Coordinates of C-alpha atoms and ligand atoms in Angstrom, one line a residue:
X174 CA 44.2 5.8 -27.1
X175 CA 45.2 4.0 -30.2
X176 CA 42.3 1.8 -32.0
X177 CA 44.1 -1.7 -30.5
X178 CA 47.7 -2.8 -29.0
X179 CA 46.8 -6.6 -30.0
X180 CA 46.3 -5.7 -34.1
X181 CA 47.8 -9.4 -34.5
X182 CA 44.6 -10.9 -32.6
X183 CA 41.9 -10.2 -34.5
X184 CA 39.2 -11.6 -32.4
X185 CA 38.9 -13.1 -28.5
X186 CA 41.0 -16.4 -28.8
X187 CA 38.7 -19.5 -29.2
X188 CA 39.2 -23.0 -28.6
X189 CA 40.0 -25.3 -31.4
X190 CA 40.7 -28.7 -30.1
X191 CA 44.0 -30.4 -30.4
X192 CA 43.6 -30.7 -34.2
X193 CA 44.1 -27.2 -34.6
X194 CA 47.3 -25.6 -36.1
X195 CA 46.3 -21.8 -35.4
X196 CA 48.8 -20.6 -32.7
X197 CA 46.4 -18.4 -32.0
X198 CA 43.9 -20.8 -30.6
X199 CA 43.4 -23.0 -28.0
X200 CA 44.1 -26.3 -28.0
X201 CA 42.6 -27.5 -24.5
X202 CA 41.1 -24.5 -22.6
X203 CA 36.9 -25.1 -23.6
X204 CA 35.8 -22.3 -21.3
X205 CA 32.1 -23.8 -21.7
X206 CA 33.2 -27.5 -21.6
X207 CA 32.1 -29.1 -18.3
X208 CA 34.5 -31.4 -16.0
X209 CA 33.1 -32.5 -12.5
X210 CA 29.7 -30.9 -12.8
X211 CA 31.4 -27.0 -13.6
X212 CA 32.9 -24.9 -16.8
X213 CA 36.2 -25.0 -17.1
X214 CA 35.8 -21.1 -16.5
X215 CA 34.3 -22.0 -13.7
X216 CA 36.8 -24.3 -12.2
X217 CA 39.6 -22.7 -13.2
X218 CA 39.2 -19.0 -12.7
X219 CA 42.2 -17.3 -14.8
X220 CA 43.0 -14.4 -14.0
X221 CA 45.8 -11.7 -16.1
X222 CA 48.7 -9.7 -13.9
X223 CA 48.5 -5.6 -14.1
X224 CA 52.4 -5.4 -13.2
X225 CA 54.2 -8.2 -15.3
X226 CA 52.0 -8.2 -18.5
X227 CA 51.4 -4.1 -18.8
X228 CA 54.2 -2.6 -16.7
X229 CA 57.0 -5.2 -17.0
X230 CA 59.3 -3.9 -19.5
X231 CA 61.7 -7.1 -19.0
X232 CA 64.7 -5.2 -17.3
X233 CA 66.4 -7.4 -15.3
X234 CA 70.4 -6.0 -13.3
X235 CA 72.1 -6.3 -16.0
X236 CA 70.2 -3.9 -19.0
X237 CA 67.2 -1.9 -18.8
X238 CA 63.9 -3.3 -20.5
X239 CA 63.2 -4.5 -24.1
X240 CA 59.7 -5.1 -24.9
X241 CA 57.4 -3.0 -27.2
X242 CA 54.9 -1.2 -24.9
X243 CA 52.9 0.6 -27.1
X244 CA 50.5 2.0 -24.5
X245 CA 53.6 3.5 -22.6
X246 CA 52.9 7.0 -24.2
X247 CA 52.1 10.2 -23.4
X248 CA 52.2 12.1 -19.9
X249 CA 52.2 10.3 -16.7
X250 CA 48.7 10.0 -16.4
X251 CA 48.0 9.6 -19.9
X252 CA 50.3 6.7 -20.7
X253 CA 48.2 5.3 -16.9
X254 CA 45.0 5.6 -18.7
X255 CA 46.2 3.8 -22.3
X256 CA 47.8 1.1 -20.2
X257 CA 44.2 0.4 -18.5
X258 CA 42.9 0.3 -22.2
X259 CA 45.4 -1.9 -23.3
X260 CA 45.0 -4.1 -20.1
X261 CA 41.3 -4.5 -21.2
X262 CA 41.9 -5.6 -24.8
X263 CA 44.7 -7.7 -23.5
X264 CA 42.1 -9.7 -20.7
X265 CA 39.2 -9.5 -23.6
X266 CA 41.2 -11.0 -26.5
X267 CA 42.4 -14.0 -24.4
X268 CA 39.2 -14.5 -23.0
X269 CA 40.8 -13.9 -19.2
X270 CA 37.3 -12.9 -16.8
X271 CA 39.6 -11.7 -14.1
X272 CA 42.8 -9.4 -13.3
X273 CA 45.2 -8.7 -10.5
X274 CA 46.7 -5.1 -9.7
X275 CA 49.0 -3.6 -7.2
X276 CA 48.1 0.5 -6.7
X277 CA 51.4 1.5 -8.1
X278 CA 51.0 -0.7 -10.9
X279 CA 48.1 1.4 -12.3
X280 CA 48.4 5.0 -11.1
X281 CA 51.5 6.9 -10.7
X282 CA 52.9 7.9 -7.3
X283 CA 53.2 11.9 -6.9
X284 CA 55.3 13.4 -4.5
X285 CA 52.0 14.0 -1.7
X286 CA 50.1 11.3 -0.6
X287 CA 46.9 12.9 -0.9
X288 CA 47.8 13.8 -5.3
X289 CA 48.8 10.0 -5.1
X290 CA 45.5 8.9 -3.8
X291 CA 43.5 11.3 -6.2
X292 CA 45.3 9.7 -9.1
X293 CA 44.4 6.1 -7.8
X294 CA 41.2 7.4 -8.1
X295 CA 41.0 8.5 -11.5
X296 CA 42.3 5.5 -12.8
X297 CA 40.0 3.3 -10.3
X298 CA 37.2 5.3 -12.0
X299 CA 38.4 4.0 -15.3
X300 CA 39.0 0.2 -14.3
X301 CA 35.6 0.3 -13.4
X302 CA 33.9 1.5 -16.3
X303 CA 36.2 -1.2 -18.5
X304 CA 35.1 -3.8 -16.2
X305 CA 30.9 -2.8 -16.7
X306 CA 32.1 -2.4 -20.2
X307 CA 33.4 -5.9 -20.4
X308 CA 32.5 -8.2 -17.5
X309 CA 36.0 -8.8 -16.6
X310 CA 35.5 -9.2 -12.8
X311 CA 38.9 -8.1 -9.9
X312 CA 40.3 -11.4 -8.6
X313 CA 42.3 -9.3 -6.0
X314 CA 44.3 -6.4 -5.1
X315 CA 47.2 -5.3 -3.0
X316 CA 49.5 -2.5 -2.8
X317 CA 52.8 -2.0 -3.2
X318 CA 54.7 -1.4 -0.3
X319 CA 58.3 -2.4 -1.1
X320 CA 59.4 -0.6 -4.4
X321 CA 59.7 2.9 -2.9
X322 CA 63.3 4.1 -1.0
X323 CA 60.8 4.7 2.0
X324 CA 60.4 0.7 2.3
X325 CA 63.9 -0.4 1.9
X326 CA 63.9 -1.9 5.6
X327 CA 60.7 -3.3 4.9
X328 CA 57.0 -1.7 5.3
X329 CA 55.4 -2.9 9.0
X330 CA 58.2 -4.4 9.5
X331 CA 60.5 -1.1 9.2
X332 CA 62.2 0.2 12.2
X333 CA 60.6 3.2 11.4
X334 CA 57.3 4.4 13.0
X335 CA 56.6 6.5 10.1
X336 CA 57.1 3.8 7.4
X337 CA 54.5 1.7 9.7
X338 CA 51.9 4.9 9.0
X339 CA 52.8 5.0 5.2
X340 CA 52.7 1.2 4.5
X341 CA 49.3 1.5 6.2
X342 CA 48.1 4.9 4.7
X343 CA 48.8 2.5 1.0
X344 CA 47.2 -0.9 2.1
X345 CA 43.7 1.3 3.5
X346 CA 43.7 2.7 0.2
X347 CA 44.4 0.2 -1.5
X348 CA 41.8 -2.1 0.3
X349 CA 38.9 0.9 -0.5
X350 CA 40.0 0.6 -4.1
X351 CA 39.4 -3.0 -4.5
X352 CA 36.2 -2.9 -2.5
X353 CA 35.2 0.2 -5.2
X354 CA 36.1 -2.7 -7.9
X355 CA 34.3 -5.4 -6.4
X356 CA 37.8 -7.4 -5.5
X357 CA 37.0 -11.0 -4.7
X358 CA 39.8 -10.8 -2.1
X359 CA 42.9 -8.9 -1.0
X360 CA 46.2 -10.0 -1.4
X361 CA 49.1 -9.0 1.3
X362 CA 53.2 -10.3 -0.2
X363 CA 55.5 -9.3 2.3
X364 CA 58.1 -7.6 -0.5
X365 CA 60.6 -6.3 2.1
X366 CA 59.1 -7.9 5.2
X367 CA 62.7 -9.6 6.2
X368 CA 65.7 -8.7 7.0
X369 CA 69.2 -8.5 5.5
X370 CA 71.3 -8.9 9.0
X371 CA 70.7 -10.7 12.6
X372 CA 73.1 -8.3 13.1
X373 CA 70.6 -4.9 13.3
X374 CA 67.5 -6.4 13.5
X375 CA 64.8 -7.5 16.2
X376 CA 63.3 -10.1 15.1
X377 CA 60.3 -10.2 17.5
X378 CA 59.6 -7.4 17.7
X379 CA 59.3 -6.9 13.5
X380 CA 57.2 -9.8 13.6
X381 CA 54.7 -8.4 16.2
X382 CA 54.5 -5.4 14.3
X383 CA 53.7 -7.3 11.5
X384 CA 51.1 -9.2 13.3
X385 CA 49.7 -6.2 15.0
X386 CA 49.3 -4.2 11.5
X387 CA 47.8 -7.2 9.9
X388 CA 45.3 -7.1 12.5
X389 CA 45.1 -3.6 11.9
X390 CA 43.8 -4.3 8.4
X391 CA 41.2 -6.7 9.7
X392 CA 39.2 -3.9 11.8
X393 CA 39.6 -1.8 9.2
X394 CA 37.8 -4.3 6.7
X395 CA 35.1 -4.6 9.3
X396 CA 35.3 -1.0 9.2
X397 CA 34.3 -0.6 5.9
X398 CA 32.6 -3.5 5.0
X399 CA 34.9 -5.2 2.5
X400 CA 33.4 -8.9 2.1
X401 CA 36.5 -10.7 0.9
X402 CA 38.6 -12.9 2.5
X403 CA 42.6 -11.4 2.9
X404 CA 45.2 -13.6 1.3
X405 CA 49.2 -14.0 2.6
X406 CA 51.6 -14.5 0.1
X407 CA 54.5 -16.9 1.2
X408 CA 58.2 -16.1 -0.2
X409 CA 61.0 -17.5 1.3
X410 CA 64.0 -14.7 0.4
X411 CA 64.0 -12.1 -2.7
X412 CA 64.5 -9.5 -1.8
X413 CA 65.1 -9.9 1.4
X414 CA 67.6 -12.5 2.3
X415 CA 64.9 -13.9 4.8
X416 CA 61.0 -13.6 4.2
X417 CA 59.1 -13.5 8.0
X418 CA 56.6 -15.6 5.3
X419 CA 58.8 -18.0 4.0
X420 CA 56.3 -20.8 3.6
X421 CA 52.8 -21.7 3.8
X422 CA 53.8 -24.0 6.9
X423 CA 55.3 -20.8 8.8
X424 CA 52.7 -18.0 7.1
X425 CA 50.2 -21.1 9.1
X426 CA 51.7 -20.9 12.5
X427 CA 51.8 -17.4 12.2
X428 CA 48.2 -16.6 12.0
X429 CA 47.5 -18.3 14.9
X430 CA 49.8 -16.7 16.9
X431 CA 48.4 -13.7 16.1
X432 CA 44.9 -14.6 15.8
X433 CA 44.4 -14.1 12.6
X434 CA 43.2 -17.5 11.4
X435 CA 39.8 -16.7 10.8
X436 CA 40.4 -13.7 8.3
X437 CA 43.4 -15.3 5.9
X438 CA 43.7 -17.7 3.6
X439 CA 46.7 -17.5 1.3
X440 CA 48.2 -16.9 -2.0
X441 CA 50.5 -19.9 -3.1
X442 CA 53.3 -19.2 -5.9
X443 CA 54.7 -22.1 -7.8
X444 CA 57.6 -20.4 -8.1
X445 CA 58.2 -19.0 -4.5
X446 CA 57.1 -22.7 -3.6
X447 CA 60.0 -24.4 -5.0
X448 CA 62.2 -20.8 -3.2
X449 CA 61.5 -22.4 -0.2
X450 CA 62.7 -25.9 -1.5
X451 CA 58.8 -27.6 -1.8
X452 CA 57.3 -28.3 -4.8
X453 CA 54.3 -26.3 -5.8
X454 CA 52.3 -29.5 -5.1
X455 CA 53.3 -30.0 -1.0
X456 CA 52.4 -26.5 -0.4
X457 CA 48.9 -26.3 -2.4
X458 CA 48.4 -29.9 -0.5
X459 CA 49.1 -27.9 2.6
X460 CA 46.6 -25.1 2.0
X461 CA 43.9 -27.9 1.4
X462 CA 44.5 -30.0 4.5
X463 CA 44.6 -26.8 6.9
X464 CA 41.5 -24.6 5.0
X465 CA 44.4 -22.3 4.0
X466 CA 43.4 -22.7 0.3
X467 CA 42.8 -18.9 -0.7
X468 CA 44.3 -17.9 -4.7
X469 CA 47.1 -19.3 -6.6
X470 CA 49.8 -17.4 -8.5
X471 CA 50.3 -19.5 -11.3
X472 CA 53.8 -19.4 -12.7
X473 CA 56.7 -21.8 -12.5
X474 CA 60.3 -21.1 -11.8
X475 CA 63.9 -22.6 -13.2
X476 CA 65.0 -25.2 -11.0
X477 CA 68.6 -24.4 -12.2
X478 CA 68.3 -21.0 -11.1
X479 CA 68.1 -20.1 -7.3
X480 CA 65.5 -16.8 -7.9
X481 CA 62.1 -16.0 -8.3
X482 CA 62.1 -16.4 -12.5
X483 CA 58.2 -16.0 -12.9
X484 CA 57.8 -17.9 -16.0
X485 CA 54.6 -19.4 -17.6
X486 CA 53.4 -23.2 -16.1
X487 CA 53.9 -25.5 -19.0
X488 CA 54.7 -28.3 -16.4
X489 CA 51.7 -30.5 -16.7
X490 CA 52.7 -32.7 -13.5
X491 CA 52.7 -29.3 -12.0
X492 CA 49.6 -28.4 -13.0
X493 CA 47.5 -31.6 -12.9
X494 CA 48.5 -32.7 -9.4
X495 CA 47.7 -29.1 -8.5
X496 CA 44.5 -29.1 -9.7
X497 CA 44.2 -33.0 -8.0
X498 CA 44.4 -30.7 -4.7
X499 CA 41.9 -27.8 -5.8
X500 CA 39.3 -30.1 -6.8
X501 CA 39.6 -31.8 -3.9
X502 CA 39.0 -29.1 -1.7
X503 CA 36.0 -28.3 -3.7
X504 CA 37.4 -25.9 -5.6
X505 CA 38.7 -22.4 -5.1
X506 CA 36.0 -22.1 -2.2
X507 CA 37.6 -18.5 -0.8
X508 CA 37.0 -16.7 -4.1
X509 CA 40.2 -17.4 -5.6
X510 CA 41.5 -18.5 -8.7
X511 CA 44.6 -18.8 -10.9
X512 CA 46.7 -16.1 -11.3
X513 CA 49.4 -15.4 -14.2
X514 CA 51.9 -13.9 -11.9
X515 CA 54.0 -14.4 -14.7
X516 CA 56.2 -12.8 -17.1
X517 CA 57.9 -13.3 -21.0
X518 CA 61.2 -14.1 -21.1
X519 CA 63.5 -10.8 -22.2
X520 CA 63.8 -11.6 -25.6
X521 CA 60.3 -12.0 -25.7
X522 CA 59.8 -8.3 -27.0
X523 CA 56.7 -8.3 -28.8
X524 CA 52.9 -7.4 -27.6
X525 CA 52.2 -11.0 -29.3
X526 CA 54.5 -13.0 -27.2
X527 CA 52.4 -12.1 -24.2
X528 CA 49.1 -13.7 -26.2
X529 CA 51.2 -17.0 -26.7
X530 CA 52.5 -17.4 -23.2
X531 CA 48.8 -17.0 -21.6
X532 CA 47.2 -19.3 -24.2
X533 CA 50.1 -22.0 -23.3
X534 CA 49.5 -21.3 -19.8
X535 CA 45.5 -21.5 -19.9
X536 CA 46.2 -24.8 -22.3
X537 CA 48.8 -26.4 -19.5
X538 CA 46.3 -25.7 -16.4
X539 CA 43.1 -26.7 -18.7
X540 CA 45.3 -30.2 -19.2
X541 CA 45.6 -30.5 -15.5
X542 CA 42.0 -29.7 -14.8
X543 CA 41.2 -32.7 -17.5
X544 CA 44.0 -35.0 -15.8
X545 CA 43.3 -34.4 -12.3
X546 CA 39.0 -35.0 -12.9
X547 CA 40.0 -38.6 -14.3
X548 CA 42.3 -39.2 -11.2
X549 CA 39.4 -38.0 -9.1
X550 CA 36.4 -39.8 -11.1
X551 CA 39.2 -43.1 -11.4
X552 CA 39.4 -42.7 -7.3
X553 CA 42.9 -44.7 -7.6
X554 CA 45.2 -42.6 -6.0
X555 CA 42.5 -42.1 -3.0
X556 CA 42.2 -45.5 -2.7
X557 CA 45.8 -46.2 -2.8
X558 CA 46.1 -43.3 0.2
X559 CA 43.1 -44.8 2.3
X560 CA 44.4 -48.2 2.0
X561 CA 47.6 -47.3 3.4
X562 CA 46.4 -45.9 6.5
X563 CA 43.9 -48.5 7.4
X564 CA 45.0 -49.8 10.1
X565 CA 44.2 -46.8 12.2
X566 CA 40.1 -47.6 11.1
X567 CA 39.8 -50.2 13.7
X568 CA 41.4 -52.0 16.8
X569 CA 44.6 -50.0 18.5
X570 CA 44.6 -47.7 15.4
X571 CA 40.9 -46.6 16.3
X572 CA 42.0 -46.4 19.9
X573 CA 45.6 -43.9 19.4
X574 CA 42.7 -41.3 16.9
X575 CA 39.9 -41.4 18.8
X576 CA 42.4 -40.4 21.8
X577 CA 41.4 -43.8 23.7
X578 CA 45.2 -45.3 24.2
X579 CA 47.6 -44.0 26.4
X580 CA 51.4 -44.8 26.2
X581 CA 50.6 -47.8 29.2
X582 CA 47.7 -49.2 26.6
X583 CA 50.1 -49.0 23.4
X584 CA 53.2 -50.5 25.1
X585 CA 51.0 -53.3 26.0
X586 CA 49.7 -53.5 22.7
X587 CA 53.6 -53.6 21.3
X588 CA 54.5 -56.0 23.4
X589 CA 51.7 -58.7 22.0
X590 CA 52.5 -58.0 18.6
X591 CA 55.8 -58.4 16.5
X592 CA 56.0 -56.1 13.1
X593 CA 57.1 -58.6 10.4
X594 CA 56.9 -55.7 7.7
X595 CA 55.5 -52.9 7.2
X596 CA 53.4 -52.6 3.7
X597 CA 55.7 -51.1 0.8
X598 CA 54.8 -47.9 -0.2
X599 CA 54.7 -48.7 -4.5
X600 CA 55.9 -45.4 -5.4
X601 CA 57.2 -46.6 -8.3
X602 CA 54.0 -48.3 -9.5
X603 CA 52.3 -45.1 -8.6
X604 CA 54.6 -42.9 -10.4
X605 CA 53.4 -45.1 -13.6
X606 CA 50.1 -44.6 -12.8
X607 CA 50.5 -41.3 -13.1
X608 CA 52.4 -41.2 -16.0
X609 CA 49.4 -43.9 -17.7
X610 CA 47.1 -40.3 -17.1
X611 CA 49.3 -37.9 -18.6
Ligands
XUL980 C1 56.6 -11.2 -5.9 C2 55.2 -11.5 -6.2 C3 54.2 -10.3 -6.1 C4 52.9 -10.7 -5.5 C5 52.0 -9.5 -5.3 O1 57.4 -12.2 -5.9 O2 54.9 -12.6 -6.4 O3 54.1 -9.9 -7.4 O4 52.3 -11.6 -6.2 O5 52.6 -8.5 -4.6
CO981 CO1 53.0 -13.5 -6.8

């Protein structure tokens, strides 16, 4: 194990204030300053990603990778054991108190199940001792079932019976691992849960198999105990040209048909958001409004470019309306918290650039935390939203919630009363509102 992978960053990366011209400082993110009654370490809950920041070389299809991995070296399970070192300096030096991991990201895969599992295990063992060592806490796990040939017609969703047992061989270890690791929850992204082609596929019956293994999952969490709540993932296509969990609207209806409700929340990327043509806003909104709020995969994606880019959130209308909707659900009340399911651009080749796209990520989200308090503590927009729907608080409107009209009752009511106009809806006053907090 070499002595650091970070020699650049001397010390953990402290906050400066906006005065500051130390790149290697924070300009917003006070992890002790309270907003609303809670740290902004509190609030925010930051979490760094296993796969992009220590495994993702930056190949994309058309050349192989081309950053500087230092901790890449040795055997298999060597270069597994100095990546888990370097992950730990990495999370330490940007002051990050949580991390993310798929089981293939930190072990290698062996050619038995059973060698596979016992090298999960070694490098679980480690992860552990780094996190006594360092207080760095497990925001979630989740496994990966979709890189593997053996899940290249998807994992439950696989017309093959045997591909079922293996995709649920992984997620059971998987879930024992972050349970060993104190996992605040578990994460389930349908990678290949889709399909390529009406043309071969039955679509029901994929999508009962993929209810029926998630529910699968659910009594074996019982099984063992596991406290956390389990997460969906919503991704519309990539790489699949059709997700079965395309949004957070469908992952919703799902769960109920399969009963499920009680047991999920979900995982909501920005940049699989704006996939399924929402912004990252409607489908965080969503979450709130149907207790679906679980984690957030905080990342951003090219609006010119139709796949999943996975770049840092420097966006702060992104991230301040965002974090308008977490506080308003209280916070992340599940146990999650933000994610960087992001990655440096290609010709972002040094360890460094990874340290400079999580501070201007931390910065952007610690700007939306301070925007989105003032539009809370300010109440405007609330008012502006309860205002408009006031006229079901009394008379006919009262009546049609509290299920007391009937269509006889309302076309009575219509008749009696002629609709001048109907109030305008200022968005462009509020859009400079909004702009006045930014
Ligand atoms: C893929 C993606 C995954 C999940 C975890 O688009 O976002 O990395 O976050 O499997
Ligand atoms: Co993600």
């Amino acid at each position: 194990m070499s002595a650091t992978y970070f020699p650049d960053v001397k010390g953990p990366i402290a906050y400066e204030g906006t005065d500051s011209k130390n790149p290697l400082s924070f300009k917003h993110y006070d992890a002790n300053a309270v907003v609303m009654g809670k740290t902004m370490k509190e609030h925010l809950r930051f979490a760094g990603c296993y796969w992009h920041s220590m495994r993702g070389a930056g190949a994309d299809p058309f050349g192989p990778g081309t950053r500087i991995m230092p901790w890449e070296d040795g055997s298999e399970m060597e270069a597994a054991e100095n990546t888990m070192h370097a992950m730990f300096e990495f999370l330490s030096k940007l002051t990050l108190p949580y991390w993310c991991f798929h089981d293939r990201d930190i072990a290698p895969e062996a050619k038995t199940l059973t060698q596979t599992n016992k090298n999960l295990d070694q490098i679980v063992a480690l992860a552990k001792k780094k996190q006594d060592e360092t207080g760095i806490e497990l925001l979630w796990g989740t496994t990966n079932a979709f890189s593997n040939p053996r899940f290249m017609s998807g994992a439950s969703t696989s017309p093959s019976a045997d591909v079922f047992a293996h995709a649920a061989a992984q997620v059971k270890k998987a879930m024992e691992c972050t349970q060993e690791l104190g996992g605040s929850g578990y994460v389930f992204w349908g990678g290949r849960e889709g399909y390529e082609t009406l043309l071969n596929t039955d679509l029901k019956r994929e999508m009962d198999h993929l209810g029926l293994f998630l529910n699968l999952a659910v009594d074996y969490k019982k099984k063992i105990g596991f406290k956390g709540p389990f997460w969906i993932e919503p991704k519309p296509k990539e790489p699949t040209k059709h997700q079965y969990d395309f949004d957070a609207g469908s992952c919703h209806a799902f769960l109920q048909k399969y009963g499920l409700m009680e047991h999920f929340g979900l995982n909501i990327e920005a940049n699989h958001a704006t996939l399924a043509g929402h912004t990252f806003h409607h489908e965080i909104k969503y979450c709130v409004d149907n207790g679906l709020l679980g984690s957030i995969d905080a990342n951003a994606g090219d609006l010119l470019l139709g796949w999943d880019t996975d770049q840092f959130p420097m966006n702060l209308y992104d991230t301040a309306l965002v974090m308008y909707e977490v506080l308003r659900n209280g916070g992340f009340t599940q146990g999650g918290g933000l994610n960087f399911d992001a990655k440096v651009r290609r010709q972002s080749t040094d360890p460094i650039d990874l340290v400079y796209a999580h501070i201007g990520g931390m910065d952007a989200f610690a700007r939306g935390l301070k925007i989105a308090a003032k539009m809370h503590e300010d109440g405007a927009f609330a008012k502006v939203v309860k205002d408009r729907y006031s006229s079901f608080d009394s008379g006919i409107g009262a009546d049609i919630e509290s299920g007391k009209a009937d269509f006889e009752s309302l076309a009575a009511h219509a008749e009696k009363t002629n609709i001048e106009r109907v109030p305008s809806g200022r968005q462009e006053l509020l859009e400079n509102m909004l702009n006045d907090y930014l």
